[in-house]
GROMACS .gro file of C-alpha atoms in nm:
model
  322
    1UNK     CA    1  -1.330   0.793  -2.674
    2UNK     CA    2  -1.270   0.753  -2.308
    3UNK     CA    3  -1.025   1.025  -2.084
    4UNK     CA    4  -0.750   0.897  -1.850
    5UNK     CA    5  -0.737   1.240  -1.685
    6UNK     CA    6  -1.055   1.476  -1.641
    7UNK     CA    7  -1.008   1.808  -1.741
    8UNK     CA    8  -0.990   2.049  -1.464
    9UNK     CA    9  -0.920   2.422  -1.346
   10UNK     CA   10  -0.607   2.380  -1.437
   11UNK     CA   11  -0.667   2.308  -1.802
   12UNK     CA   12  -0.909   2.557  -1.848
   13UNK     CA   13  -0.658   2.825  -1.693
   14UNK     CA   14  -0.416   2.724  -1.953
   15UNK     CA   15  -0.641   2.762  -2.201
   16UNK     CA   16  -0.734   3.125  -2.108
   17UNK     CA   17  -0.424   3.219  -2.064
   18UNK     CA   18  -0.334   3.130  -2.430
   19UNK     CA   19  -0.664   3.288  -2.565
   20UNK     CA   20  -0.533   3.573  -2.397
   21UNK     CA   21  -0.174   3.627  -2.488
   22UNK     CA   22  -0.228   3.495  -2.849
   23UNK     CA   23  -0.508   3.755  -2.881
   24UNK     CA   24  -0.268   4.080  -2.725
   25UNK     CA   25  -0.002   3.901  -2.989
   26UNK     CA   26  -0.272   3.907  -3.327
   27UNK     CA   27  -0.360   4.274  -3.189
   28UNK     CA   28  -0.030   4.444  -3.148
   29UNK     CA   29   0.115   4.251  -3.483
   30UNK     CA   30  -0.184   4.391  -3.658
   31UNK     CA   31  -0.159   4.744  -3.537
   32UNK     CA   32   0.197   4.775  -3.606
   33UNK     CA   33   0.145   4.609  -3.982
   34UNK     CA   34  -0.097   4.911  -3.998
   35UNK     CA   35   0.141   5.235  -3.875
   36UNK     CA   36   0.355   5.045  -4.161
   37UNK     CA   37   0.135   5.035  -4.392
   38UNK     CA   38   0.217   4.691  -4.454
   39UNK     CA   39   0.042   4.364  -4.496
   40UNK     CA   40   0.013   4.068  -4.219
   41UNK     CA   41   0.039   3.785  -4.471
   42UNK     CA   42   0.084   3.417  -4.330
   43UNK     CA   43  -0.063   3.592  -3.975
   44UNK     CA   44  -0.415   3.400  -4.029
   45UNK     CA   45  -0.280   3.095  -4.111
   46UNK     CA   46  -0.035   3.088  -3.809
   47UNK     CA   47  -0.312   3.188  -3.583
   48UNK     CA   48  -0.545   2.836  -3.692
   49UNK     CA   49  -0.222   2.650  -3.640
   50UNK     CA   50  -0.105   2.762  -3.310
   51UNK     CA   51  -0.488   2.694  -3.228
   52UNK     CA   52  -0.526   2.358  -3.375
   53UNK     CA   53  -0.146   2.229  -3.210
   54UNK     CA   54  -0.253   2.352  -2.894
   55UNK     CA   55  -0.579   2.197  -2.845
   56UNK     CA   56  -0.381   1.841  -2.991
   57UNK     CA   57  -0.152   1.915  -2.675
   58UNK     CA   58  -0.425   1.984  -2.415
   59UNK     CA   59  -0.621   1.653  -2.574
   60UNK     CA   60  -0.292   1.459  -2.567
   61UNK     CA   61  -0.221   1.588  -2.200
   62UNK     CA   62  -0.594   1.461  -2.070
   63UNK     CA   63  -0.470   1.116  -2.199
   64UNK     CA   64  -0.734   0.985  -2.485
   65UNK     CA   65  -0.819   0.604  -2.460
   66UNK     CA   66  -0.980   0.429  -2.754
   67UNK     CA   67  -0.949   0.096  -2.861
   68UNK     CA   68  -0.848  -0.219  -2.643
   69UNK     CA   69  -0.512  -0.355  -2.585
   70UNK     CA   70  -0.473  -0.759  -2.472
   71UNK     CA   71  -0.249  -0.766  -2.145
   72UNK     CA   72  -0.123  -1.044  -1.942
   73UNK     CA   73  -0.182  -1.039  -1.565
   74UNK     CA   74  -0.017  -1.248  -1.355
   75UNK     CA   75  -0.153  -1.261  -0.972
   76UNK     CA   76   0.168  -1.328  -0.741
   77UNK     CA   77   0.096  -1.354  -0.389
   78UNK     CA   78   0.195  -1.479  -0.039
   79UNK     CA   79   0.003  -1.705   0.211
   80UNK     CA   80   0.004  -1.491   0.570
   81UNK     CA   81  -0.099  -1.557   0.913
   82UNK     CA   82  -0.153  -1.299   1.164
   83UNK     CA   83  -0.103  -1.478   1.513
   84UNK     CA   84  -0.219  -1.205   1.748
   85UNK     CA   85  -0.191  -1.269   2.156
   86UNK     CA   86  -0.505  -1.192   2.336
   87UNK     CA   87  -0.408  -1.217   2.670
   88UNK     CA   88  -0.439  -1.017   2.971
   89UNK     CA   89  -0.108  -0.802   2.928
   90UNK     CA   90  -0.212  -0.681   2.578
   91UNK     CA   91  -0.440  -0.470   2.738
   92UNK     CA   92  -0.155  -0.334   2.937
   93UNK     CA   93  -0.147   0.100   2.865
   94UNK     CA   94   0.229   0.127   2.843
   95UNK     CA   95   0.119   0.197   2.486
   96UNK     CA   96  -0.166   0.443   2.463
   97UNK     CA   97  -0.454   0.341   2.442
   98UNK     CA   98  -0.322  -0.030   2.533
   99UNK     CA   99  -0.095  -0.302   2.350
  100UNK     CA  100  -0.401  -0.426   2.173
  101UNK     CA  101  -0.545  -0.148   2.081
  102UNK     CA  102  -0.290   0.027   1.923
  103UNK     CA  103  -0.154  -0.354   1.746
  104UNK     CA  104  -0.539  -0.332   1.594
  105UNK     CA  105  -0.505   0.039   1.472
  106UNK     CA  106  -0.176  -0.059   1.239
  107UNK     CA  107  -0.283  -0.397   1.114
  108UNK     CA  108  -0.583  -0.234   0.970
  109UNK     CA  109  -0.296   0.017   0.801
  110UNK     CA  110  -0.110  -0.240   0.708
  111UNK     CA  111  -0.369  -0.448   0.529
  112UNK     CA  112  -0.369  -0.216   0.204
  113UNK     CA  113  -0.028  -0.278   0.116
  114UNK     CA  114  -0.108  -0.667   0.081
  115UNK     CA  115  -0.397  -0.656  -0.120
  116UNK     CA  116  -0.325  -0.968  -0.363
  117UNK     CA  117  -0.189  -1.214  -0.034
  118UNK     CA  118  -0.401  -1.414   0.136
  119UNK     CA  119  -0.398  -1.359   0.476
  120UNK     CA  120  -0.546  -1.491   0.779
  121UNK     CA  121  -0.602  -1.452   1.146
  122UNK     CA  122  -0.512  -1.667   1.449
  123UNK     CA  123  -0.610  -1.573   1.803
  124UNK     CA  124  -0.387  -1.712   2.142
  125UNK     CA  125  -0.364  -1.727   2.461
  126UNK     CA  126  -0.310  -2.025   2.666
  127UNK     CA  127  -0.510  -2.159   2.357
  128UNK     CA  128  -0.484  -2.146   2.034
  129UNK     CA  129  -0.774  -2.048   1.750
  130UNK     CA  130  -0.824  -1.973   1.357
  131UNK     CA  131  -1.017  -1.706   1.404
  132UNK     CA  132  -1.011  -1.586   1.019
  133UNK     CA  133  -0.896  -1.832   0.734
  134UNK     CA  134  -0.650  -1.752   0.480
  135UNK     CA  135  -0.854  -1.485   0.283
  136UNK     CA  136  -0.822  -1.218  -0.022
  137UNK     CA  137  -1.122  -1.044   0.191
  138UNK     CA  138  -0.919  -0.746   0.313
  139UNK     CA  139  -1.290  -0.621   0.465
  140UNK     CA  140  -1.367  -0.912   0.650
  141UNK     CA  141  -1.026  -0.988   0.812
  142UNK     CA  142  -1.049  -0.593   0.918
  143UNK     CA  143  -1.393  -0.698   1.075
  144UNK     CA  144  -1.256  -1.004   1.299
  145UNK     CA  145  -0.900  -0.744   1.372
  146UNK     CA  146  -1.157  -0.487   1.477
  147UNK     CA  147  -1.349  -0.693   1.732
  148UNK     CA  148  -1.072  -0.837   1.930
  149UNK     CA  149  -1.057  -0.850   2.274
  150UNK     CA  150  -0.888  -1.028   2.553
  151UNK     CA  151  -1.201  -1.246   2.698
  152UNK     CA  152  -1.217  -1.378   2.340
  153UNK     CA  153  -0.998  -1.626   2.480
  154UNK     CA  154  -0.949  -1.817   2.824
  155UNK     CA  155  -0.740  -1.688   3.064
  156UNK     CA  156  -0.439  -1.834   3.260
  157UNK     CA  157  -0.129  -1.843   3.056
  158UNK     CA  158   0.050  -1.762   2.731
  159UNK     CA  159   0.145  -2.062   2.530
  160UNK     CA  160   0.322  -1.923   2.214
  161UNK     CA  161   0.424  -2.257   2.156
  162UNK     CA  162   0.034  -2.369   2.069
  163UNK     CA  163  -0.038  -2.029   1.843
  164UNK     CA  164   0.280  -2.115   1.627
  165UNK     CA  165   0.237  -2.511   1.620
  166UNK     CA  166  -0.127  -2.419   1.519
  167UNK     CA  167  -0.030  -2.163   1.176
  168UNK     CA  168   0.251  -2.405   1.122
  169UNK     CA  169  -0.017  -2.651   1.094
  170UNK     CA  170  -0.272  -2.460   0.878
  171UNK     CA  171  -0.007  -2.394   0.621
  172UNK     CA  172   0.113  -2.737   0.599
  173UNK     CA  173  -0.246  -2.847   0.543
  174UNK     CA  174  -0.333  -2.890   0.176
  175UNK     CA  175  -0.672  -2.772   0.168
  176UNK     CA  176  -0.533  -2.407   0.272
  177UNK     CA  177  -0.265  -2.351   0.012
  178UNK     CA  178  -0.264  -2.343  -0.407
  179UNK     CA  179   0.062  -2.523  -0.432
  180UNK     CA  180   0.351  -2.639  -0.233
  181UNK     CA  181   0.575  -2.412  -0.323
  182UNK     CA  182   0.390  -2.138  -0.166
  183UNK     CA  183   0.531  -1.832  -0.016
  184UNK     CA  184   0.430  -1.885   0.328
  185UNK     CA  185   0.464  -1.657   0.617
  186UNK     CA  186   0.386  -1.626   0.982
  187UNK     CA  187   0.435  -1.269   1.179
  188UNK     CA  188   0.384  -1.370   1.549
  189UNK     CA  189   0.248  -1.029   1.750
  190UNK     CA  190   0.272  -1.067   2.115
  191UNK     CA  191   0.458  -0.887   2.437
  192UNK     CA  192   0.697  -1.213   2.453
  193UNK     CA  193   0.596  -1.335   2.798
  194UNK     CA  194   0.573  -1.694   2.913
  195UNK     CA  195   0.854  -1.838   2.646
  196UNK     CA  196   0.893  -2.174   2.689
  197UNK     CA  197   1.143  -2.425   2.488
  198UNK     CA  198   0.865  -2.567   2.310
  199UNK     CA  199   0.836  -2.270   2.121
  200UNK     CA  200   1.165  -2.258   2.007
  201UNK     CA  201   1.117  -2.639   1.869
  202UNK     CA  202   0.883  -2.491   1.658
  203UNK     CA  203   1.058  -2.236   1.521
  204UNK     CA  204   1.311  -2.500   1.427
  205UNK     CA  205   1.042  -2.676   1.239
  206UNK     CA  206   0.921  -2.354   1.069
  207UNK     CA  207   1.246  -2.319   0.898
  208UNK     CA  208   1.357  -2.634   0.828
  209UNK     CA  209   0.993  -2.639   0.612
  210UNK     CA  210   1.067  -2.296   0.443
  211UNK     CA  211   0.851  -2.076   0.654
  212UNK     CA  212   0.933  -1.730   0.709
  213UNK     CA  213   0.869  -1.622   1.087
  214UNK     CA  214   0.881  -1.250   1.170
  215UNK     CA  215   0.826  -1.141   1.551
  216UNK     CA  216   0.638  -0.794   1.645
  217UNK     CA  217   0.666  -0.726   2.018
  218UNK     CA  218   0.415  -0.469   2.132
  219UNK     CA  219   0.504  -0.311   2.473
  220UNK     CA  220   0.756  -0.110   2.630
  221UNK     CA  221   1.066  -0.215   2.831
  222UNK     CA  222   0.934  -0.044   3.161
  223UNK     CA  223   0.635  -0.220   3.116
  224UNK     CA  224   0.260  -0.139   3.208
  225UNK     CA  225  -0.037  -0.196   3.440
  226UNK     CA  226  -0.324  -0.404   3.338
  227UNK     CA  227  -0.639  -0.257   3.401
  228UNK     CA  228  -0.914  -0.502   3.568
  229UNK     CA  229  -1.287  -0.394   3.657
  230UNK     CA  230  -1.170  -0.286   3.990
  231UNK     CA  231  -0.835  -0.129   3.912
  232UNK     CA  232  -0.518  -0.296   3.815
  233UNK     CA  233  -0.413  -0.643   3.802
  234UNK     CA  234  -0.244  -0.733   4.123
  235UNK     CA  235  -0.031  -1.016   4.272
  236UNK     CA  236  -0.176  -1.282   4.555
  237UNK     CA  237   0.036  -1.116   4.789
  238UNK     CA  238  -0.166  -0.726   4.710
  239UNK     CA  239   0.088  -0.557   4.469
  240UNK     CA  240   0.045  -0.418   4.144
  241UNK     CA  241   0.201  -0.628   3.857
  242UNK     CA  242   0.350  -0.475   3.593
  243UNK     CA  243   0.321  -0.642   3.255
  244UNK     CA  244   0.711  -0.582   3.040
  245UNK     CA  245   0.809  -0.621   2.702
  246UNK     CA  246   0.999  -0.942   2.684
  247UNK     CA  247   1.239  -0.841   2.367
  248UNK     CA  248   1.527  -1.035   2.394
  249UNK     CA  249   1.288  -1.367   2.388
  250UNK     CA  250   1.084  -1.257   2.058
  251UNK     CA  251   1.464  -1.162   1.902
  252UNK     CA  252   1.583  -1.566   2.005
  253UNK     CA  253   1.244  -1.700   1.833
  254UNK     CA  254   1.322  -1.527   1.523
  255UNK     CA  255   1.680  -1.614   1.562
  256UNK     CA  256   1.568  -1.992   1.572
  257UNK     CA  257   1.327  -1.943   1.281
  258UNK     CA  258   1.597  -1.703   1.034
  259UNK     CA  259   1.313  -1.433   1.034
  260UNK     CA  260   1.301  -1.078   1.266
  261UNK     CA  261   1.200  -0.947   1.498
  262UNK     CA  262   1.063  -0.600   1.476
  263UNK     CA  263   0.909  -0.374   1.769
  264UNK     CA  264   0.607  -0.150   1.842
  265UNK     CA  265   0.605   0.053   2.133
  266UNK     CA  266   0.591   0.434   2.247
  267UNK     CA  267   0.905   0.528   2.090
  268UNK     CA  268   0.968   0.299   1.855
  269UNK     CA  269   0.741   0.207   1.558
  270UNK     CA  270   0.888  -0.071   1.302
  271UNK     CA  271   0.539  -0.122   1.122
  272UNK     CA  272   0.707   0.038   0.834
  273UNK     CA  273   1.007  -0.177   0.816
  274UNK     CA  274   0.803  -0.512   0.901
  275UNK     CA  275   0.584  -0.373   0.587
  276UNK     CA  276   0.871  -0.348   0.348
  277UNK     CA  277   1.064  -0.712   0.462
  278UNK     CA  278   0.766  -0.858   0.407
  279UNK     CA  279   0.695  -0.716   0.049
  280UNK     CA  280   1.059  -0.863  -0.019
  281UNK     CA  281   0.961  -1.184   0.051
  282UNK     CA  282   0.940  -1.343  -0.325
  283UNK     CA  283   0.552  -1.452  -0.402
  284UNK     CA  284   0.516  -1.764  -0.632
  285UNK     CA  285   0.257  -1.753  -0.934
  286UNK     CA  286  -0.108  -1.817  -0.837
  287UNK     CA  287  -0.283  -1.732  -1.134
  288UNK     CA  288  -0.226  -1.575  -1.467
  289UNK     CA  289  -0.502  -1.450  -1.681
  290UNK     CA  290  -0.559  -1.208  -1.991
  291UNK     CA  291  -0.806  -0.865  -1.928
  292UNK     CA  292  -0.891  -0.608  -2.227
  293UNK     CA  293  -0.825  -0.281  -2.157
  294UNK     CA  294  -0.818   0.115  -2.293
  295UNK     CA  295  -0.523   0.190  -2.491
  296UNK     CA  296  -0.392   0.555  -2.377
  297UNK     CA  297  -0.339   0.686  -2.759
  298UNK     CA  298  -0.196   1.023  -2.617
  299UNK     CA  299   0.102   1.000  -2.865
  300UNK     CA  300  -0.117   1.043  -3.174
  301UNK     CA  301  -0.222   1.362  -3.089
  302UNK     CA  302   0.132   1.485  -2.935
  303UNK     CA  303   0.278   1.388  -3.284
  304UNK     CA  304   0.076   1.594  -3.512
  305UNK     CA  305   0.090   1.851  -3.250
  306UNK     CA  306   0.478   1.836  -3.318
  307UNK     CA  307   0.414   1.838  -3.691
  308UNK     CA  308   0.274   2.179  -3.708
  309UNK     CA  309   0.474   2.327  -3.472
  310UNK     CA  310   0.745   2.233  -3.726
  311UNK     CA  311   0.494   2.419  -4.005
  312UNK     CA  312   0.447   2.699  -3.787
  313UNK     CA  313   0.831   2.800  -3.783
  314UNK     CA  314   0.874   2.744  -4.101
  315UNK     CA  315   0.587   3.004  -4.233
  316UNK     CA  316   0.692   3.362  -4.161
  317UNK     CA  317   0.438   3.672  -4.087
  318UNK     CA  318   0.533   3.939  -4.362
  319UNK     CA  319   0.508   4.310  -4.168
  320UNK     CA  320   0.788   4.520  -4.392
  321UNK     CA  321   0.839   4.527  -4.761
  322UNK     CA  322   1.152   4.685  -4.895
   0.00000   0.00000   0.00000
């Protein structure tokens, strides 16, 4: 016999506590059967009841498993791809520590709540690269999320119009997907600059093949400095650029697309939100297989438990005769 609950202070707290009581209970009974000068018939065989029902409740309440019991699992899942911009304004501090940063610091939250979807992991900046495949290996995606930087990729401009071409094309190739019917997902996580028309071609495309697109735009409004090994980033002409949330572009690409957009910034945190439209997002069957396991058999134990309590109202402790 196997436990579903171990048995802890708690429990043996209760237990004392019973001993206790039912103990002060046989004592004073007993005492005042004696200044009576009367008997205490039915009083032992309460006593081994009210013993015997209350262990079946503590056993019952620690959840006894014997046995096996056949059950149907059925693995439902989504196909996702992370598209993550690594260029030079992620590193931008508007968001403490910087965009990038803190965008690493939820994904690796987030992971956990999409433990049986396959997810993956593209990298962009003027390029476009799979830098994780489509994985259930929630420990090796958090490994390649962990170690990204900004020189991971070359520098000059952001083409968001290559990162979502490229994930449209990885879940349009066969070789990465069970079936064709596949839930199939994209959640695009940049600061929205350099949006081109391109881009919103593609989101066309993603819809009109059943994609869902959700935005994430990291950043705030009033934008940032981007630190460089001697400083901050600065213009040909000597000033300081500052690096802004483009929002209202992000919103228009998930407009194009029927997806979201959703935000991350200083004040505003929609991890949460992006977390639970996602999980509404209707998996299709990937596999379906049947696993033996332990048969909690805590009613057994609660029943005869009942049983004698029933007994034990029913016999009456004798202290007076007339």
């Amino acid at each position: 016999m196997n436990w579903y609950y171990e048995i802890t202070w708690w429990e043996y707290g209760l237990i004392g506590l019973f001993i206790f009581f039912y103990i002060l209970y046989v004592i004073r009974t007993t005492r005042k059967a004696k200044q009576m000068h009367s008997s205490t018939s039915g009083l032992a065989a309460k006593a081994m009841i009210r013993f015997i029902y209350f262990s079946l409740l503590m056993i019952g309440l620690l959840g006894p498993t014997f046995g096996t019991l056949r059950k149907e699992v059925k693995a439902v899942g989504r196909d996702i791809y992370l598209v993550v911009d690594l260029s030079k304004s992620m590193d931008a501090t508007d968001i403490a520590p910087s965009r990038l940063e803190k965008v690493k610091y939820e994904l690796t939250r987030w992971l956990p709540n999409f433990s049986s979807d396959r997810i993956g992991l593209i990298i962009f900046s003027n390029e476009a690269f799979v830098q994780c495949p489509l994985t259930y290996d929630q420990n090796a995606l958090r490994l390649f999320i962990e170690t990204l930087r900004t020189d991971l990729v070359t520098q000059s401009s952001t083409d968001l119009a290559a990162a979502l071409n490229l994930a449209l094309k990885q879940h349009q190739d066969k070789k990465n997907t069970s079936t064709q019917k596949q839930a199939k997902i994209i959640i695009l996580i940049t600061d929205g600059e350099d949006f081109g028309e391109e881009a919103e071609q593609i989101a066309h495309k993603i819809e009109e093949d059943g994609l869902k697109l959700f935005t994430l735009g990291v950043g705030t409004k009033t934008g940032g400095k981007i630190p460089t090994a001697h400083g901050f980033k600065q213009t040909p002409g000597g000033k300081t650029v500052i690096t802004k949330l483009e929002a209202e572009h992000l919103q228009l690409l998930a407009q194009h697309a029927n997806g979201q957009y959703f935000e991350l910034s200083r004040i505003q945190n929609d991890i949460p939100a992006l977390t639970s439209t996602v999980s509404k997002v209707e998996g299709h069957l990937q596999d379906t297989r049947k696993i033996d396991i332990s048969s909690n058999k805590y009613y057994y134990f609660l029943i005869c438990a009942l049983m004698l309590l029933v007994i034990d109202i029913m016999i009456a402790v004798t202290t007076i005769h007339l």
